[in-house]
Structure formats: C-alpha cells, structure tokens
mmCIF file of N, CA, C and O in Angstrom:
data_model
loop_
_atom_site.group_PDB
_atom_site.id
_atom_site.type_symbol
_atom_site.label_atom_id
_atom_site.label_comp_id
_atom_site.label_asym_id
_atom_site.label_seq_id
_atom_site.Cartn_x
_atom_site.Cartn_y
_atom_site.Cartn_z
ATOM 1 N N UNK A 1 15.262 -10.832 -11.671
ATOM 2 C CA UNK A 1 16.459 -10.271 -11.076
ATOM 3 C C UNK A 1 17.404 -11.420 -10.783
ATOM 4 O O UNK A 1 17.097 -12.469 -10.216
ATOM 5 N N UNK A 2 18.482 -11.108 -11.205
ATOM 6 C CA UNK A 2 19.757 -12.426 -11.155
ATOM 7 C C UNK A 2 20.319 -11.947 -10.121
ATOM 8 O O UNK A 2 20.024 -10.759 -9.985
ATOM 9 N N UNK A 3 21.182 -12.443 -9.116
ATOM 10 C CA UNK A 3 22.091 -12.217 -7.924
ATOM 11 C C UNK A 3 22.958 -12.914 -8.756
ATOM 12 O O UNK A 3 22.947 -13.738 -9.670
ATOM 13 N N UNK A 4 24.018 -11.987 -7.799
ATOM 14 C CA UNK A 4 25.437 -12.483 -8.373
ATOM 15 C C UNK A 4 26.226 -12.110 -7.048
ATOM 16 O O UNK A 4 26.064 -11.195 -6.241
ATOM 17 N N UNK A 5 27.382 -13.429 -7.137
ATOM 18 C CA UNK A 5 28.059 -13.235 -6.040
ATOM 19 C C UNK A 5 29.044 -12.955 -5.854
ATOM 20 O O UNK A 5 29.473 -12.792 -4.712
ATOM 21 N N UNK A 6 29.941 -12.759 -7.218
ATOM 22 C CA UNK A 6 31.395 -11.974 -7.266
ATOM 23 C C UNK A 6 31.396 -10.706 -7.802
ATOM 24 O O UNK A 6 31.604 -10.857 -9.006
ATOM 25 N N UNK A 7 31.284 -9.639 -7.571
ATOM 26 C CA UNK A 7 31.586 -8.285 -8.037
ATOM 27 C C UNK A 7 30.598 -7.626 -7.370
ATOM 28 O O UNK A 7 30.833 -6.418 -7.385
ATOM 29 N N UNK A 8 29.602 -7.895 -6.796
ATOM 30 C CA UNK A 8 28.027 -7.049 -6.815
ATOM 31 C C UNK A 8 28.775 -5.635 -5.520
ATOM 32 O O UNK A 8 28.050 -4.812 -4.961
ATOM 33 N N UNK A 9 29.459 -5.672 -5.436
ATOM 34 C CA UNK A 9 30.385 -4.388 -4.500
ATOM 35 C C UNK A 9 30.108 -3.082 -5.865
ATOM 36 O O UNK A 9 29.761 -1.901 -5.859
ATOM 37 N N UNK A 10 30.385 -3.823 -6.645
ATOM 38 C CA UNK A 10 31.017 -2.970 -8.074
ATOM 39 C C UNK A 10 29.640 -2.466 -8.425
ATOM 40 O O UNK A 10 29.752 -1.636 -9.327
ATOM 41 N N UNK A 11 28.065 -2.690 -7.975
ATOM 42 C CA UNK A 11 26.543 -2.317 -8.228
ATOM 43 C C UNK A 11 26.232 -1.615 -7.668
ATOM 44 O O UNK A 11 26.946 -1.491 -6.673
ATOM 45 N N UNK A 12 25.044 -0.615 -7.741
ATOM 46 C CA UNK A 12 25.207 0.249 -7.282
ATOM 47 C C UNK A 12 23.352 -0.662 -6.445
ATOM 48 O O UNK A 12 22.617 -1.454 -7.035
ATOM 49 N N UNK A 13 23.206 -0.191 -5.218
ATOM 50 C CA UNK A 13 22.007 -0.445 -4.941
ATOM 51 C C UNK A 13 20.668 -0.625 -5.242
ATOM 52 O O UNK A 13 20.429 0.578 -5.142
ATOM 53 N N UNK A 14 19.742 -1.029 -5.484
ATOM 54 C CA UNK A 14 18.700 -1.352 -6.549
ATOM 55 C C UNK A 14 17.428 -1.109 -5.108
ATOM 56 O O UNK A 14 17.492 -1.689 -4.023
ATOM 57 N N UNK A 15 16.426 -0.164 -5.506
ATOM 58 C CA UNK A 15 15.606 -0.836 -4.466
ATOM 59 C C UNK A 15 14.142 -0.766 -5.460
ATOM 60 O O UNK A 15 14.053 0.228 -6.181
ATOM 61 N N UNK A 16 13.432 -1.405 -5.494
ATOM 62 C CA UNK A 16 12.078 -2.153 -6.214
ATOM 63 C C UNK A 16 10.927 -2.005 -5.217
ATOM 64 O O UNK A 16 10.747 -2.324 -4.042
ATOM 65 N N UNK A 17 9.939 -1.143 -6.553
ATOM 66 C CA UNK A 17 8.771 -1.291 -5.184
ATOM 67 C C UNK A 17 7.717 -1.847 -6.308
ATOM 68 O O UNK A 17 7.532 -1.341 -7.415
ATOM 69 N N UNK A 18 7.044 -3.048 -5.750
ATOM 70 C CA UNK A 18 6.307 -3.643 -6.795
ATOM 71 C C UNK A 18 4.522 -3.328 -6.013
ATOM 72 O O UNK A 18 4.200 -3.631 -4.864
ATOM 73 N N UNK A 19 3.537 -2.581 -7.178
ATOM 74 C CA UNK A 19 2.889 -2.219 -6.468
ATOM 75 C C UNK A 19 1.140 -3.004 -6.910
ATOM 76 O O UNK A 19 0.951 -3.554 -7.994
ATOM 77 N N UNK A 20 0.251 -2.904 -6.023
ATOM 78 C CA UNK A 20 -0.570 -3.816 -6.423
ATOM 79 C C UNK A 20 -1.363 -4.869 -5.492
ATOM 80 O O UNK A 20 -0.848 -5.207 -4.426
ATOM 81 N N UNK A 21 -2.649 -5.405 -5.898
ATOM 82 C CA UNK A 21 -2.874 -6.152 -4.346
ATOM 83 C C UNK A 21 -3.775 -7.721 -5.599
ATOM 84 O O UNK A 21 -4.528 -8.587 -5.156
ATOM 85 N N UNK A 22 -3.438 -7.615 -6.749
ATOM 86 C CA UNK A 22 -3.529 -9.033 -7.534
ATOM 87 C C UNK A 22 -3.804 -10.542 -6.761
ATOM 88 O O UNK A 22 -3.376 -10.545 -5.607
ATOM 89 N N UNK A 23 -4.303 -11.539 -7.103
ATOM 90 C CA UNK A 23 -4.463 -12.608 -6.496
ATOM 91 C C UNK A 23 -3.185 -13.541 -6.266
ATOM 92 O O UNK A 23 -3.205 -14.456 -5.442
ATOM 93 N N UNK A 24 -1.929 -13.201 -7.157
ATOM 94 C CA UNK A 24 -0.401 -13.652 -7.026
ATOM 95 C C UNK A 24 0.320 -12.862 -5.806
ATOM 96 O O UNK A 24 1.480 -13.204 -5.579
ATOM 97 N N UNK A 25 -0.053 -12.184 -5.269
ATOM 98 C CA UNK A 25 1.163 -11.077 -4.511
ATOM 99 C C UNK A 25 1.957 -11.608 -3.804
ATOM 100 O O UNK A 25 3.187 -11.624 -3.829
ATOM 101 N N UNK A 26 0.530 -12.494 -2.518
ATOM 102 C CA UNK A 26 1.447 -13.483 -1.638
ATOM 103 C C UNK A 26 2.451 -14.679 -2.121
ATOM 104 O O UNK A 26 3.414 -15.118 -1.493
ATOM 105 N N UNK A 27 2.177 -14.913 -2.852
ATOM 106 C CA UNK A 27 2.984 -16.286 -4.022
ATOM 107 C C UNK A 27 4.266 -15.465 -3.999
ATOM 108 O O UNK A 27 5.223 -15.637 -3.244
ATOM 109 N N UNK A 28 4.115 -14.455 -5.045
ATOM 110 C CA UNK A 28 5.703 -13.512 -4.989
ATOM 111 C C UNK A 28 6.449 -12.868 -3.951
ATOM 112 O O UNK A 28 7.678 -12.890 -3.871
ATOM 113 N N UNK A 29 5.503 -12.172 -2.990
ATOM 114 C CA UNK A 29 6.151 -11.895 -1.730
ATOM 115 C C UNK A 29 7.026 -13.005 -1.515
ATOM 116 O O UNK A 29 8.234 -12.925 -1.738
ATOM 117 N N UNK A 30 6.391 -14.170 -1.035
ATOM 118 C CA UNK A 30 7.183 -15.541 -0.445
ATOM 119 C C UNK A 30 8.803 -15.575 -1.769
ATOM 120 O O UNK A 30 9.993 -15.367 -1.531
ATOM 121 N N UNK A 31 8.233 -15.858 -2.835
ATOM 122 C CA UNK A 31 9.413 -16.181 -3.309
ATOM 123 C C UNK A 31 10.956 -14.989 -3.593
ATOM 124 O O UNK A 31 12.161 -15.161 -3.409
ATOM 125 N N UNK A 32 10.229 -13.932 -4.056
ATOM 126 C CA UNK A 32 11.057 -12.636 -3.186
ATOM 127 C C UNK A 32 12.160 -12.787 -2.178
ATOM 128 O O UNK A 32 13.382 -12.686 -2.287
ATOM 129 N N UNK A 33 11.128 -13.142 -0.853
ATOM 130 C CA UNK A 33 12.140 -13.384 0.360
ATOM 131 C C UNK A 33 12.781 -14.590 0.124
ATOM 132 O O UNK A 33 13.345 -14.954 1.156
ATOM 133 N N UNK A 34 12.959 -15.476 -0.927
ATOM 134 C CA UNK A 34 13.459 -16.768 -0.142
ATOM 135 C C UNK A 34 15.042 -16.796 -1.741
ATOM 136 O O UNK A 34 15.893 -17.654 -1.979
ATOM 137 N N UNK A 35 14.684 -15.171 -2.575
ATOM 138 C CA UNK A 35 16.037 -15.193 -3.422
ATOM 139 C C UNK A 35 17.020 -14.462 -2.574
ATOM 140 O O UNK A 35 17.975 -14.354 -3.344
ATOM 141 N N UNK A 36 17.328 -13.954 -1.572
ATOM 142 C CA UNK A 36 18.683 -13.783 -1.083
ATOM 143 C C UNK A 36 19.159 -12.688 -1.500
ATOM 144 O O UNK A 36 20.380 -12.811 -1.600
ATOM 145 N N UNK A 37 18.776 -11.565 -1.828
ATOM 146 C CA UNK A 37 19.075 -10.754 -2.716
ATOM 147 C C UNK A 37 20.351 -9.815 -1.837
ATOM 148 O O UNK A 37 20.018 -9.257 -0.792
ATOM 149 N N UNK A 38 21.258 -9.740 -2.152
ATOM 150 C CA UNK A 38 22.483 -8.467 -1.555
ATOM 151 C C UNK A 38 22.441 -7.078 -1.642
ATOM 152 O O UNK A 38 22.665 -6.220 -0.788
ATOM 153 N N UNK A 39 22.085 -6.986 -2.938
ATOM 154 C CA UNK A 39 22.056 -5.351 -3.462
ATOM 155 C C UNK A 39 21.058 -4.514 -3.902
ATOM 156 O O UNK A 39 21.178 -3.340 -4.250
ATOM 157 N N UNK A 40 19.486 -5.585 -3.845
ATOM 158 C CA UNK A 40 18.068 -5.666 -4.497
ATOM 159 C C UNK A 40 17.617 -5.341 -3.229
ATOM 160 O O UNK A 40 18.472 -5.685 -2.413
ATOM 161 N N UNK A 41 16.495 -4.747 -2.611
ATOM 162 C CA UNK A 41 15.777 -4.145 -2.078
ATOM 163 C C UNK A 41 14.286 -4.434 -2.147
ATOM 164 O O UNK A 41 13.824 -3.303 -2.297
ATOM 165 N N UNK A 42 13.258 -5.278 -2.127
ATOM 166 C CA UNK A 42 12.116 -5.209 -2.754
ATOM 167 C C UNK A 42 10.736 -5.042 -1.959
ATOM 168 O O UNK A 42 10.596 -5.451 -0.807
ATOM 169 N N UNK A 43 9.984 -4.559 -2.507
ATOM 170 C CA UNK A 43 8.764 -4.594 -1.445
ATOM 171 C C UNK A 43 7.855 -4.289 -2.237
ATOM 172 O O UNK A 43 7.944 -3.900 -3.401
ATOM 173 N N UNK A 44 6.983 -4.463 -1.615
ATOM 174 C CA UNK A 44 5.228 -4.811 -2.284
ATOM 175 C C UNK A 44 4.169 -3.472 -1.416
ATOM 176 O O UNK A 44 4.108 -2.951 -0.302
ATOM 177 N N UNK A 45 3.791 -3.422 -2.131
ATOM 178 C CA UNK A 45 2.882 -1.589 -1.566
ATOM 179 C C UNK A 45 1.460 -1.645 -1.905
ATOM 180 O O UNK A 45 1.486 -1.596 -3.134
ATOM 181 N N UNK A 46 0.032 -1.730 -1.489
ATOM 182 C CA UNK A 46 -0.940 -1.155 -2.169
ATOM 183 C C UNK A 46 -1.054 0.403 -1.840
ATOM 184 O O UNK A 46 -0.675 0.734 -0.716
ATOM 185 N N UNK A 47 -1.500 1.325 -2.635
ATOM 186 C CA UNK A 47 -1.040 2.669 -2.935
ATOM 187 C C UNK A 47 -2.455 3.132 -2.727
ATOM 188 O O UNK A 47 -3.377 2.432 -3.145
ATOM 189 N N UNK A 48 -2.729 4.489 -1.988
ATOM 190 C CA UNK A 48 -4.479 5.445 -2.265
ATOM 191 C C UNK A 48 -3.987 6.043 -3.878
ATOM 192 O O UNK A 48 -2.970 6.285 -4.529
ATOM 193 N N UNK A 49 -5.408 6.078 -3.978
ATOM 194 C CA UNK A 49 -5.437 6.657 -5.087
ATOM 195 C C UNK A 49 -4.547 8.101 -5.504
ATOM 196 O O UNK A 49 -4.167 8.345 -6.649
ATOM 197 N N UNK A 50 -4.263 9.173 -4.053
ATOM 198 C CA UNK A 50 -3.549 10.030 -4.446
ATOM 199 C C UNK A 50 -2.270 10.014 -4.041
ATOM 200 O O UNK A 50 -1.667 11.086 -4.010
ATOM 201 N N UNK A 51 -1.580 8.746 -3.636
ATOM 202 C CA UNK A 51 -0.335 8.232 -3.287
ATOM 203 C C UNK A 51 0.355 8.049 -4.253
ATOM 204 O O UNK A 51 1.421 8.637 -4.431
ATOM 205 N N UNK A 52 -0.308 6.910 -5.306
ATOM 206 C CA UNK A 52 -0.051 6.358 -6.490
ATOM 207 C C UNK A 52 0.658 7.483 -7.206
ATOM 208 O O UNK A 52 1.886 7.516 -7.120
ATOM 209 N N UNK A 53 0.065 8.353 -7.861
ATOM 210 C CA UNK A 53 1.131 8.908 -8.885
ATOM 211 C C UNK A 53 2.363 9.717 -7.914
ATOM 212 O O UNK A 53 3.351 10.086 -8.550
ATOM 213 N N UNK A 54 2.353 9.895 -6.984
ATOM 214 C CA UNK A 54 3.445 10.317 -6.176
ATOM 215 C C UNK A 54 4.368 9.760 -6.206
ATOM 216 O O UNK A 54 5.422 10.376 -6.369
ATOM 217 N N UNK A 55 4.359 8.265 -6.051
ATOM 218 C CA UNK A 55 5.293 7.357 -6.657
ATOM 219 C C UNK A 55 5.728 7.356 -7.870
ATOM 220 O O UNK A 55 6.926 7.448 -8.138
ATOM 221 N N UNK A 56 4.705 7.240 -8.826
ATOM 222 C CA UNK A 56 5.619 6.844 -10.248
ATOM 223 C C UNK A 56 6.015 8.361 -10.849
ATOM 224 O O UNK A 56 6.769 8.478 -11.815
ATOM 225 N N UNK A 57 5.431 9.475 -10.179
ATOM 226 C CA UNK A 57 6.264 10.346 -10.403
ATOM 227 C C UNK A 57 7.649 10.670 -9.962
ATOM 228 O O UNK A 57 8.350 11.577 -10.411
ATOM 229 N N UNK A 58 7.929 9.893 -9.110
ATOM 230 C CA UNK A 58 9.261 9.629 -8.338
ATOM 231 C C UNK A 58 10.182 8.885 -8.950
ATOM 232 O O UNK A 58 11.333 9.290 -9.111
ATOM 233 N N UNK A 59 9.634 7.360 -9.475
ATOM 234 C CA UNK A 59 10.751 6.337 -10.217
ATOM 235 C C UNK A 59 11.410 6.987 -11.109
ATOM 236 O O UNK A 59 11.159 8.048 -11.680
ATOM 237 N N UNK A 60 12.426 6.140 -11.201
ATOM 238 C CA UNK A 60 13.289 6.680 -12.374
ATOM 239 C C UNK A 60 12.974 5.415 -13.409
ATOM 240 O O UNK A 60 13.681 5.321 -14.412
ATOM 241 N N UNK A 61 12.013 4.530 -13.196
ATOM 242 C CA UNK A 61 11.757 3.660 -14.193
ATOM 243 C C UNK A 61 10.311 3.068 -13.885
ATOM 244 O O UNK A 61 9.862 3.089 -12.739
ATOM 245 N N UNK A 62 9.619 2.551 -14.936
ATOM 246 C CA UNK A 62 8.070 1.905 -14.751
ATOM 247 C C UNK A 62 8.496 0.571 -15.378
ATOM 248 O O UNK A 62 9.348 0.467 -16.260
ATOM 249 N N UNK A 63 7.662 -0.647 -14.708
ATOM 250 C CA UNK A 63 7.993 -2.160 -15.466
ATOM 251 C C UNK A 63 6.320 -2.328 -15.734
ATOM 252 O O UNK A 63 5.536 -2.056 -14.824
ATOM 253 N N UNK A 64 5.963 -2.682 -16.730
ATOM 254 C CA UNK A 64 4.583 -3.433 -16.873
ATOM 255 C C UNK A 64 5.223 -4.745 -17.658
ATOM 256 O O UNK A 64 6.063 -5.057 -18.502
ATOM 257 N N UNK A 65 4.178 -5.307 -16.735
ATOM 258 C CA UNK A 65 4.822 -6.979 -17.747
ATOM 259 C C UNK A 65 3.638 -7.804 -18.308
ATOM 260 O O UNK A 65 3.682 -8.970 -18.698
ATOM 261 N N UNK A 66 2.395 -6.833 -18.266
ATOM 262 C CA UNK A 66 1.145 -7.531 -18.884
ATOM 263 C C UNK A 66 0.713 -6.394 -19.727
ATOM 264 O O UNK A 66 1.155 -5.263 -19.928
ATOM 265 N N UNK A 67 -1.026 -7.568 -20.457
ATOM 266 C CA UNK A 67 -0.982 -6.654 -21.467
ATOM 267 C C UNK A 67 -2.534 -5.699 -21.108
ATOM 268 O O UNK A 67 -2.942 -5.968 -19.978
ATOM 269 N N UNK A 68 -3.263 -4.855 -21.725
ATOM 270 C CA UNK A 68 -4.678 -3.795 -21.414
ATOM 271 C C UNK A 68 -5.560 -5.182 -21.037
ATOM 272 O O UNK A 68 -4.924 -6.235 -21.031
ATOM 273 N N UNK A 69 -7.049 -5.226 -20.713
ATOM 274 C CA UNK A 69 -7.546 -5.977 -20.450
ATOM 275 C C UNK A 69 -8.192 -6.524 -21.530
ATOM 276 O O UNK A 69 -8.514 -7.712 -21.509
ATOM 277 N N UNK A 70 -8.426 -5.811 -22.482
ATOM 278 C CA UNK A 70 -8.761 -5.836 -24.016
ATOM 279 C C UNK A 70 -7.909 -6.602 -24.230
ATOM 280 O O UNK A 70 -8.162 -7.807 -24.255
ATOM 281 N N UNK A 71 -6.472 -6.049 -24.477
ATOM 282 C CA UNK A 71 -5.318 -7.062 -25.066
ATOM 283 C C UNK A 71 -5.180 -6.262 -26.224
ATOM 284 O O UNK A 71 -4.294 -6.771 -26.911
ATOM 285 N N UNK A 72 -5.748 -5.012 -26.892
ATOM 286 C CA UNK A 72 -5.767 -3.788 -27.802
ATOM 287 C C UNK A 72 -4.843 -2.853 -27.715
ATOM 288 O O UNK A 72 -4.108 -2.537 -28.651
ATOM 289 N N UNK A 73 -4.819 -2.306 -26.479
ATOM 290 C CA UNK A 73 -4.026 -1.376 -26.232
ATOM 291 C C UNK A 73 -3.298 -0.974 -25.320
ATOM 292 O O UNK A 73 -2.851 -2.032 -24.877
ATOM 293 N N UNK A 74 -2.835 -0.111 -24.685
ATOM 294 C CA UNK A 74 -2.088 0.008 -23.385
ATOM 295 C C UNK A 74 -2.567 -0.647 -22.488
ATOM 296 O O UNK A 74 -3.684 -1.163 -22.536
ATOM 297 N N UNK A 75 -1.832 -0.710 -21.607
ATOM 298 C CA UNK A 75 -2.387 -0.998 -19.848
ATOM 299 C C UNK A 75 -2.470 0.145 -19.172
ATOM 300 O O UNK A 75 -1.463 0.851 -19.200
ATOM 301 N N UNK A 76 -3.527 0.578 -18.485
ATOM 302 C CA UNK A 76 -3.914 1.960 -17.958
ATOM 303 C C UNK A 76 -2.526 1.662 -16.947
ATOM 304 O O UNK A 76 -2.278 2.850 -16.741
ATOM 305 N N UNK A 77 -1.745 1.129 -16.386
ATOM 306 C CA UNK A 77 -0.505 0.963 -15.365
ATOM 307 C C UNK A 77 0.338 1.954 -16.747
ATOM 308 O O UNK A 77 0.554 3.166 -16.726
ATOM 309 N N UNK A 78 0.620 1.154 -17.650
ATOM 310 C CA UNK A 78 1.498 2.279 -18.775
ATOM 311 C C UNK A 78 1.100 3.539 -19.000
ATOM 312 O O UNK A 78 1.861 4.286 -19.615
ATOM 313 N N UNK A 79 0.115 3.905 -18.643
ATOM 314 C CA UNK A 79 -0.589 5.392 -19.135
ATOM 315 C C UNK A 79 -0.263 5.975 -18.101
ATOM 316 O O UNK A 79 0.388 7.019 -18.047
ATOM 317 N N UNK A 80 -0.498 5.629 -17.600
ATOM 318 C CA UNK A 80 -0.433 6.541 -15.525
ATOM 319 C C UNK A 80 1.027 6.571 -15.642
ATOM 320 O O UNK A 80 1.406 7.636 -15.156
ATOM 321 N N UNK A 81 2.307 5.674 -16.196
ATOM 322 C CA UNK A 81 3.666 5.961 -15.730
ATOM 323 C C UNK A 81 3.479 7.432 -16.682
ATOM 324 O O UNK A 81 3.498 8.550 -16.169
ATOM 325 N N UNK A 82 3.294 7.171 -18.177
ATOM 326 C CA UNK A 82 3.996 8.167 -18.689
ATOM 327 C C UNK A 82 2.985 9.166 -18.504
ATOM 328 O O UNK A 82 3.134 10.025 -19.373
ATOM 329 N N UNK A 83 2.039 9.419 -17.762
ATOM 330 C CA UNK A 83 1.121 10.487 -17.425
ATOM 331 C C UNK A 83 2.594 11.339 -16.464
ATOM 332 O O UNK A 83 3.208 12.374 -16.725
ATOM 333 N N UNK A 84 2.733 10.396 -15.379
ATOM 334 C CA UNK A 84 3.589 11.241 -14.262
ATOM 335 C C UNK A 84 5.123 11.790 -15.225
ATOM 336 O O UNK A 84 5.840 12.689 -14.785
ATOM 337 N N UNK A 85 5.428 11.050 -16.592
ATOM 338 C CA UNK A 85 6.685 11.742 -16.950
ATOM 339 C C UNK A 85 7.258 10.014 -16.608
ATOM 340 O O UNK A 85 8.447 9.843 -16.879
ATOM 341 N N UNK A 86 6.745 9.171 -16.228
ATOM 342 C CA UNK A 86 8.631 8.002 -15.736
ATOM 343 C C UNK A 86 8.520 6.891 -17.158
ATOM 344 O O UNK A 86 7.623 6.143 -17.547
ATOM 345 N N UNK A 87 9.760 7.181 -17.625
ATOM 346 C CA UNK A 87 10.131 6.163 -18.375
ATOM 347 C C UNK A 87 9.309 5.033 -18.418
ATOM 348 O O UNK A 87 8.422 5.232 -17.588
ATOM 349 N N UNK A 88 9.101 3.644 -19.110
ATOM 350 C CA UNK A 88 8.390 2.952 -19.040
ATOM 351 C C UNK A 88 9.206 1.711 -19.804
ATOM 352 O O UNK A 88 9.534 1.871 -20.980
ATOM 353 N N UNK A 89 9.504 0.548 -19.147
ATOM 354 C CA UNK A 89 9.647 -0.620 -20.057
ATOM 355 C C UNK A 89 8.354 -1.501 -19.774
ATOM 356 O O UNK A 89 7.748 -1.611 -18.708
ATOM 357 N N UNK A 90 8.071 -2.133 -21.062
ATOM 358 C CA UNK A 90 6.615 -2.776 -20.802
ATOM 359 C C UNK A 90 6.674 -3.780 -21.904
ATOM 360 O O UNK A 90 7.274 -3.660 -22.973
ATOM 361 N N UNK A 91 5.643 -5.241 -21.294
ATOM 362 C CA UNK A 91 5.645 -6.163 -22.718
ATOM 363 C C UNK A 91 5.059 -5.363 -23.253
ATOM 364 O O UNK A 91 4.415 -4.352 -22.974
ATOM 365 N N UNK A 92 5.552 -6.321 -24.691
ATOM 366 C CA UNK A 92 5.381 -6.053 -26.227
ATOM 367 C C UNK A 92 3.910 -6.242 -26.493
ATOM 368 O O UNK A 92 3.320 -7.283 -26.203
ATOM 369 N N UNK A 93 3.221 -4.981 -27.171
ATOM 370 C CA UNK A 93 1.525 -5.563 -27.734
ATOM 371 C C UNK A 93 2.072 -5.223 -29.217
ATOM 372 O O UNK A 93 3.141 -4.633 -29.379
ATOM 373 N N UNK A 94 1.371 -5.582 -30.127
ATOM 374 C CA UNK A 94 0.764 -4.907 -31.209
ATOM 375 C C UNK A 94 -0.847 -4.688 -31.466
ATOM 376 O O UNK A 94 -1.236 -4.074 -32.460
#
C-alpha cells in the first residue's frame, strides 16, 4: 500500500483486515503502524472457525500472496474466498 499525500481527499476510504496468527504477524503489525496511513485502515484478526467465512463472505475482495503447501495447487485461503462467492486476487502458480 503506497500513501500519498496530495489528492488522497479525492480516495475513497480503504479499510483492510489481514487475517491469520503466522510466525510474521507481529513483524507486520509493527511495521503497519509505523506507515502513517490517512485513508488505509488496517488490522490483523485471528477468526473461529465459524467467524471466518462470515468475513470473506462479506469482502468485496480476497488477497492471497502465497502459494498451497504442495506448491501444486490452490491455497485452501483461495478456495474458502471463492467458496463464500469474494473475488480473489492471488500469486501466480502454475
């Protein structure tokens, strides 16, 4: 996420919920708070199991930025977005 400091009036609000309890979280939390963000919103969530799709049935977008554990095929995170119906941008496998 880029900040920008002339026009961001002209954006419309962004709010990000990054979800997950990974061995990086605290690393990103910290750096998160220390970009300054104006119009970005972000927060970090671990989810119950019947919380979870409540959410991504809610987004209007899914981010995966890794790949299945195999490295074969989806990431069960990509399956579960388009299970609930939400859009999905995700790295590239073949």
């Amino acid at each position: 996420v880029v900040a920008r400091s002339a026009g961001t009036a002209a954006l419309p609000p962004l709010a990000v919920l990054i979800t997950g309890k990974g061995p990086q979280r605290e690393h990103y939390e910290q750096e998160i708070a220390q970009l300054g963000l104006q119009q970005v919103r972000i927060a970090t969530a671990w989810l119950s199991a019947e919380d979870y799709p409540l959410l991504l049935g809610s987004a209007d977008l899914g981010v995966s930025l890794h790949t299945s554990s195999s490295g074969l095929d989806l990431p069960m995170k990509v399956v579960d977005m388009l299970g609930c119906g939400t859009p999905v941008c995700a790295y590239r496998f073949s």
